[in-house]
């Protein structure tokens, strides 16, 4: 009983701390899978319920690991990534028997993505791009990504200069996307970007 209470307290503290200023993926505590992903992978109700339960437990495990690491002192990001990757594999082992082979492989690919890749993937599902839009969208985002990388190298140590340069690139990217996406899609895109910026604060 004492062990249960201790674990519960750690989890509550973890959700509170990381919900306020921790990793962006866990801003509001454990979350269910995005509905767009569930639809894309064609999970039925039973699969959705079981995988969601496992997915939320996985998030709790990651948050607890991060909280404990923080309590021990300075956080080693590389070490935390290794531990997080181990938890991903543990989670995938638990979900392997819940899905057929095809769905499992698709779900596995999503889980093993880096956070930004997951965010981008979900955004594209929300946008419901046509093949022609997808080709143009990928070209625009790839070009912007390459430019951002160059700017980080160019303005290393100059945060203000880099911020201003990136804002110009972002503005240009938005203009280019507006010529490819519909008004409704642009609204979805802008809302997604605003949410990401809010999570970084």
mmCIF file of N, CA, C and O in Angstrom, residues 83-140:
data_model
loop_
_atom_site.group_PDB
_atom_site.id
_atom_site.type_symbol
_atom_site.label_atom_id
_atom_site.label_comp_id
_atom_site.label_asym_id
_atom_site.label_seq_id
_atom_site.Cartn_x
_atom_site.Cartn_y
_atom_site.Cartn_z
ATOM 1 N N UNK A 83 16.857 6.031 -22.307
ATOM 2 C CA UNK A 83 15.848 5.435 -21.434
ATOM 3 C C UNK A 83 14.461 5.524 -22.061
ATOM 4 O O UNK A 83 13.657 4.591 -21.961
ATOM 5 N N UNK A 84 14.198 6.652 -22.716
ATOM 6 C CA UNK A 84 12.910 6.824 -23.392
ATOM 7 C C UNK A 84 12.754 5.816 -24.523
ATOM 8 O O UNK A 84 11.675 5.242 -24.722
ATOM 9 N N UNK A 85 13.835 5.587 -25.259
ATOM 10 C CA UNK A 85 13.798 4.610 -26.355
ATOM 11 C C UNK A 85 13.529 3.201 -25.820
ATOM 12 O O UNK A 85 12.821 2.407 -26.447
ATOM 13 N N UNK A 86 14.090 2.899 -24.657
ATOM 14 C CA UNK A 86 13.847 1.590 -24.042
ATOM 15 C C UNK A 86 12.371 1.434 -23.687
ATOM 16 O O UNK A 86 11.782 0.365 -23.879
ATOM 17 N N UNK A 87 11.789 2.516 -23.180
ATOM 18 C CA UNK A 87 10.367 2.477 -22.821
ATOM 19 C C UNK A 87 9.491 2.348 -24.066
ATOM 20 O O UNK A 87 8.435 1.718 -24.031
ATOM 21 N N UNK A 88 9.939 2.946 -25.171
ATOM 22 C CA UNK A 88 9.205 2.796 -26.432
ATOM 23 C C UNK A 88 9.158 1.328 -26.846
ATOM 24 O O UNK A 88 8.107 0.810 -27.230
ATOM 25 N N UNK A 89 10.307 0.677 -26.777
ATOM 26 C CA UNK A 89 10.380 -0.733 -27.165
ATOM 27 C C UNK A 89 9.538 -1.601 -26.231
ATOM 28 O O UNK A 89 8.879 -2.553 -26.676
ATOM 29 N N UNK A 90 9.554 -1.266 -24.955
ATOM 30 C CA UNK A 90 8.742 -1.994 -23.980
ATOM 31 C C UNK A 90 7.260 -1.824 -24.304
ATOM 32 O O UNK A 90 6.479 -2.784 -24.243
ATOM 33 N N UNK A 91 6.881 -0.607 -24.656
ATOM 34 C CA UNK A 91 5.491 -0.320 -25.026
ATOM 35 C C UNK A 91 5.093 -1.100 -26.274
ATOM 36 O O UNK A 91 3.996 -1.669 -26.342
ATOM 37 N N UNK A 92 5.975 -1.137 -27.248
ATOM 38 C CA UNK A 92 5.672 -1.849 -28.490
ATOM 39 C C UNK A 92 5.511 -3.346 -28.255
ATOM 40 O O UNK A 92 4.694 -4.002 -28.910
ATOM 41 N N UNK A 93 6.282 -3.882 -27.325
ATOM 42 C CA UNK A 93 6.138 -5.299 -26.990
ATOM 43 C C UNK A 93 4.744 -5.580 -26.434
ATOM 44 O O UNK A 93 4.134 -6.603 -26.726
ATOM 45 N N UNK A 94 4.239 -4.636 -25.639
ATOM 46 C CA UNK A 94 2.918 -4.808 -25.034
ATOM 47 C C UNK A 94 1.799 -4.695 -26.062
ATOM 48 O O UNK A 94 0.740 -5.302 -25.904
ATOM 49 N N UNK A 95 2.020 -3.890 -27.092
ATOM 50 C CA UNK A 95 0.959 -3.672 -28.087
ATOM 51 C C UNK A 95 1.017 -4.669 -29.241
ATOM 52 O O UNK A 95 0.080 -4.748 -30.031
ATOM 53 N N UNK A 96 2.092 -5.421 -29.324
ATOM 54 C CA UNK A 96 2.266 -6.331 -30.459
ATOM 55 C C UNK A 96 1.128 -7.333 -30.576
ATOM 56 O O UNK A 96 0.685 -7.667 -31.675
ATOM 57 N N UNK A 97 0.643 -7.813 -29.455
ATOM 58 C CA UNK A 97 -0.424 -8.805 -29.491
ATOM 59 C C UNK A 97 -1.817 -8.211 -29.602
ATOM 60 O O UNK A 97 -2.807 -8.951 -29.673
ATOM 61 N N UNK A 98 -1.895 -6.876 -29.634
ATOM 62 C CA UNK A 98 -3.201 -6.220 -29.694
ATOM 63 C C UNK A 98 -3.647 -5.911 -31.120
ATOM 64 O O UNK A 98 -4.812 -5.609 -31.353
ATOM 65 N N UNK A 99 -2.695 -5.971 -32.065
ATOM 66 C CA UNK A 99 -2.978 -5.578 -33.445
ATOM 67 C C UNK A 99 -2.527 -6.658 -34.416
ATOM 68 O O UNK A 99 -1.655 -7.470 -34.092
ATOM 69 N N UNK A 100 -3.101 -6.638 -35.617
ATOM 70 C CA UNK A 100 -2.595 -7.563 -36.630
ATOM 71 C C UNK A 100 -1.249 -7.034 -37.124
ATOM 72 O O UNK A 100 -0.848 -5.903 -36.814
ATOM 73 N N UNK A 101 -0.537 -7.834 -37.890
ATOM 74 C CA UNK A 101 0.834 -7.496 -38.276
ATOM 75 C C UNK A 101 0.938 -6.162 -39.013
ATOM 76 O O UNK A 101 1.836 -5.357 -38.746
ATOM 77 N N UNK A 102 0.022 -5.927 -39.948
ATOM 78 C CA UNK A 102 0.082 -4.700 -40.745
ATOM 79 C C UNK A 102 -0.145 -3.460 -39.883
ATOM 80 O O UNK A 102 0.612 -2.488 -39.969
ATOM 81 N N UNK A 103 -1.171 -3.502 -39.044
ATOM 82 C CA UNK A 103 -1.457 -2.356 -38.179
ATOM 83 C C UNK A 103 -0.330 -2.139 -37.170
ATOM 84 O O UNK A 103 0.032 -1.002 -36.860
ATOM 85 N N UNK A 104 0.211 -3.241 -36.677
ATOM 86 C CA UNK A 104 1.296 -3.123 -35.699
ATOM 87 C C UNK A 104 2.512 -2.442 -36.317
ATOM 88 O O UNK A 104 3.125 -1.565 -35.697
ATOM 89 N N UNK A 105 2.880 -2.831 -37.530
ATOM 90 C CA UNK A 105 4.048 -2.238 -38.182
ATOM 91 C C UNK A 105 3.838 -0.749 -38.433
ATOM 92 O O UNK A 105 4.765 0.054 -38.295
ATOM 93 N N UNK A 106 2.617 -0.368 -38.797
ATOM 94 C CA UNK A 106 2.314 1.050 -39.017
ATOM 95 C C UNK A 106 2.370 1.824 -37.698
ATOM 96 O O UNK A 106 2.908 2.932 -37.634
ATOM 97 N N UNK A 107 1.818 1.218 -36.659
ATOM 98 C CA UNK A 107 1.840 1.863 -35.343
ATOM 99 C C UNK A 107 3.271 1.957 -34.819
ATOM 100 O O UNK A 107 3.681 2.985 -34.264
ATOM 101 N N UNK A 108 4.032 0.910 -35.020
ATOM 102 C CA UNK A 108 5.430 0.887 -34.595
ATOM 103 C C UNK A 108 6.216 2.013 -35.260
ATOM 104 O O UNK A 108 7.024 2.695 -34.612
ATOM 105 N N UNK A 109 5.983 2.216 -36.551
ATOM 106 C CA UNK A 109 6.683 3.278 -37.284
ATOM 107 C C UNK A 109 6.385 4.639 -36.669
ATOM 108 O O UNK A 109 7.276 5.489 -36.546
ATOM 109 N N UNK A 110 5.131 4.838 -36.248
ATOM 110 C CA UNK A 110 4.757 6.110 -35.624
ATOM 111 C C UNK A 110 5.440 6.280 -34.270
ATOM 112 O O UNK A 110 6.021 7.329 -33.978
ATOM 113 N N UNK A 111 5.383 5.253 -33.441
ATOM 114 C CA UNK A 111 5.961 5.331 -32.093
ATOM 115 C C UNK A 111 7.461 5.608 -32.139
ATOM 116 O O UNK A 111 7.992 6.357 -31.316
ATOM 117 N N UNK A 112 8.146 5.030 -33.119
ATOM 118 C CA UNK A 112 9.599 5.175 -33.207
ATOM 119 C C UNK A 112 10.043 6.495 -33.840
ATOM 120 O O UNK A 112 11.232 6.796 -33.878
ATOM 121 N N UNK A 113 9.086 7.274 -34.325
ATOM 122 C CA UNK A 113 9.436 8.587 -34.868
ATOM 123 C C UNK A 113 9.915 9.507 -33.749
ATOM 124 O O UNK A 113 9.527 9.350 -32.590
ATOM 125 N N UNK A 114 10.748 10.488 -34.115
ATOM 126 C CA UNK A 114 11.091 11.542 -33.171
ATOM 127 C C UNK A 114 9.852 12.425 -32.988
ATOM 128 O O UNK A 114 8.943 12.430 -33.820
ATOM 129 N N UNK A 115 9.829 13.188 -31.907
ATOM 130 C CA UNK A 115 8.639 13.973 -31.579
ATOM 131 C C UNK A 115 8.205 14.904 -32.712
ATOM 132 O O UNK A 115 7.026 14.988 -33.058
ATOM 133 N N UNK A 116 9.162 15.608 -33.306
ATOM 134 C CA UNK A 116 8.811 16.538 -34.383
ATOM 135 C C UNK A 116 8.255 15.797 -35.590
ATOM 136 O O UNK A 116 7.373 16.304 -36.283
ATOM 137 N N UNK A 117 8.781 14.619 -35.841
ATOM 138 C CA UNK A 117 8.276 13.813 -36.956
ATOM 139 C C UNK A 117 6.837 13.386 -36.686
ATOM 140 O O UNK A 117 6.000 13.387 -37.596
ATOM 141 N N UNK A 118 6.548 13.027 -35.436
ATOM 142 C CA UNK A 118 5.181 12.655 -35.071
ATOM 143 C C UNK A 118 4.237 13.834 -35.260
ATOM 144 O O UNK A 118 3.140 13.689 -35.812
ATOM 145 N N UNK A 119 4.671 15.000 -34.805
ATOM 146 C CA UNK A 119 3.843 16.196 -34.935
ATOM 147 C C UNK A 119 3.560 16.506 -36.404
ATOM 148 O O UNK A 119 2.432 16.841 -36.777
ATOM 149 N N UNK A 120 4.599 16.394 -37.229
ATOM 150 C CA UNK A 120 4.440 16.687 -38.650
ATOM 151 C C UNK A 120 3.522 15.666 -39.318
ATOM 152 O O UNK A 120 2.682 16.013 -40.153
ATOM 153 N N UNK A 121 3.662 14.416 -38.932
ATOM 154 C CA UNK A 121 2.844 13.345 -39.499
ATOM 155 C C UNK A 121 1.366 13.561 -39.170
ATOM 156 O O UNK A 121 0.498 13.458 -40.047
ATOM 157 N N UNK A 122 1.085 13.880 -37.908
ATOM 158 C CA UNK A 122 -0.300 14.112 -37.492
ATOM 159 C C UNK A 122 -0.870 15.345 -38.190
ATOM 160 O O UNK A 122 -2.034 15.358 -38.617
ATOM 161 N N UNK A 123 -0.046 16.375 -38.331
ATOM 162 C CA UNK A 123 -0.501 17.584 -39.021
ATOM 163 C C UNK A 123 -0.895 17.264 -40.459
ATOM 164 O O UNK A 123 -1.938 17.714 -40.945
ATOM 165 N N UNK A 124 -0.087 16.471 -41.134
ATOM 166 C CA UNK A 124 -0.393 16.122 -42.522
ATOM 167 C C UNK A 124 -1.670 15.288 -42.615
ATOM 168 O O UNK A 124 -2.432 15.416 -43.575
ATOM 169 N N UNK A 125 -1.903 14.447 -41.620
ATOM 170 C CA UNK A 125 -3.158 13.690 -41.606
ATOM 171 C C UNK A 125 -4.344 14.635 -41.451
ATOM 172 O O UNK A 125 -5.385 14.452 -42.084
ATOM 173 N N UNK A 126 -4.180 15.646 -40.608
ATOM 174 C CA UNK A 126 -5.252 16.618 -40.402
ATOM 175 C C UNK A 126 -5.528 17.417 -41.675
ATOM 176 O O UNK A 126 -6.675 17.744 -41.977
ATOM 177 N N UNK A 127 -4.466 17.725 -42.410
ATOM 178 C CA UNK A 127 -4.613 18.542 -43.615
ATOM 179 C C UNK A 127 -5.289 17.790 -44.763
ATOM 180 O O UNK A 127 -5.877 18.409 -45.650
ATOM 181 N N UNK A 128 -5.169 16.465 -44.756
ATOM 182 C CA UNK A 128 -5.763 15.641 -45.823
ATOM 183 C C UNK A 128 -5.331 16.155 -47.206
ATOM 184 O O UNK A 128 -6.155 16.532 -48.051
ATOM 185 N N UNK A 129 -4.043 16.153 -47.422
ATOM 186 C CA UNK A 129 -3.474 16.672 -48.663
ATOM 187 C C UNK A 129 -3.784 15.774 -49.857
ATOM 188 O O UNK A 129 -3.782 14.550 -49.744
ATOM 189 N N UNK A 130 -4.025 16.396 -50.995
ATOM 190 C CA UNK A 130 -4.144 15.640 -52.239
ATOM 191 C C UNK A 130 -2.728 15.272 -52.681
ATOM 192 O O UNK A 130 -1.752 15.869 -52.203
ATOM 193 N N UNK A 131 -2.561 14.319 -53.591
ATOM 194 C CA UNK A 131 -1.210 13.964 -54.063
ATOM 195 C C UNK A 131 -0.431 15.169 -54.593
ATOM 196 O O UNK A 131 0.769 15.313 -54.325
ATOM 197 N N UNK A 132 -1.115 16.037 -55.334
ATOM 198 C CA UNK A 132 -0.447 17.224 -55.880
ATOM 199 C C UNK A 132 -0.039 18.177 -54.754
ATOM 200 O O UNK A 132 1.080 18.713 -54.749
ATOM 201 N N UNK A 133 -0.930 18.376 -53.800
ATOM 202 C CA UNK A 133 -0.609 19.230 -52.658
ATOM 203 C C UNK A 133 0.543 18.652 -51.851
ATOM 204 O O UNK A 133 1.432 19.378 -51.406
ATOM 205 N N UNK A 134 0.514 17.352 -51.661
ATOM 206 C CA UNK A 134 1.545 16.672 -50.878
ATOM 207 C C UNK A 134 2.927 16.904 -51.475
ATOM 208 O O UNK A 134 3.896 17.188 -50.754
ATOM 209 N N UNK A 135 3.026 16.796 -52.791
ATOM 210 C CA UNK A 135 4.309 16.998 -53.470
ATOM 211 C C UNK A 135 4.824 18.423 -53.252
ATOM 212 O O UNK A 135 5.999 18.631 -52.924
ATOM 213 N N UNK A 136 3.940 19.397 -53.416
ATOM 214 C CA UNK A 136 4.335 20.799 -53.250
ATOM 215 C C UNK A 136 4.602 21.131 -51.784
ATOM 216 O O UNK A 136 5.543 21.861 -51.460
ATOM 217 N N UNK A 137 3.776 20.587 -50.909
ATOM 218 C CA UNK A 137 3.932 20.816 -49.465
ATOM 219 C C UNK A 137 5.284 20.282 -48.995
ATOM 220 O O UNK A 137 6.009 20.961 -48.252
ATOM 221 N N UNK A 138 5.629 19.078 -49.420
ATOM 222 C CA UNK A 138 6.906 18.472 -49.025
ATOM 223 C C UNK A 138 8.085 19.303 -49.524
ATOM 224 O O UNK A 138 9.086 19.467 -48.812
ATOM 225 N N UNK A 139 7.973 19.819 -50.742
ATOM 226 C CA UNK A 139 9.059 20.624 -51.313
ATOM 227 C C UNK A 139 9.253 21.911 -50.513
ATOM 228 O O UNK A 139 10.389 22.311 -50.217
ATOM 229 N N UNK A 140 8.154 22.544 -50.134
ATOM 230 C CA UNK A 140 8.227 23.801 -49.379
ATOM 231 C C UNK A 140 8.808 23.564 -47.989
ATOM 232 O O UNK A 140 9.709 24.282 -47.539
#
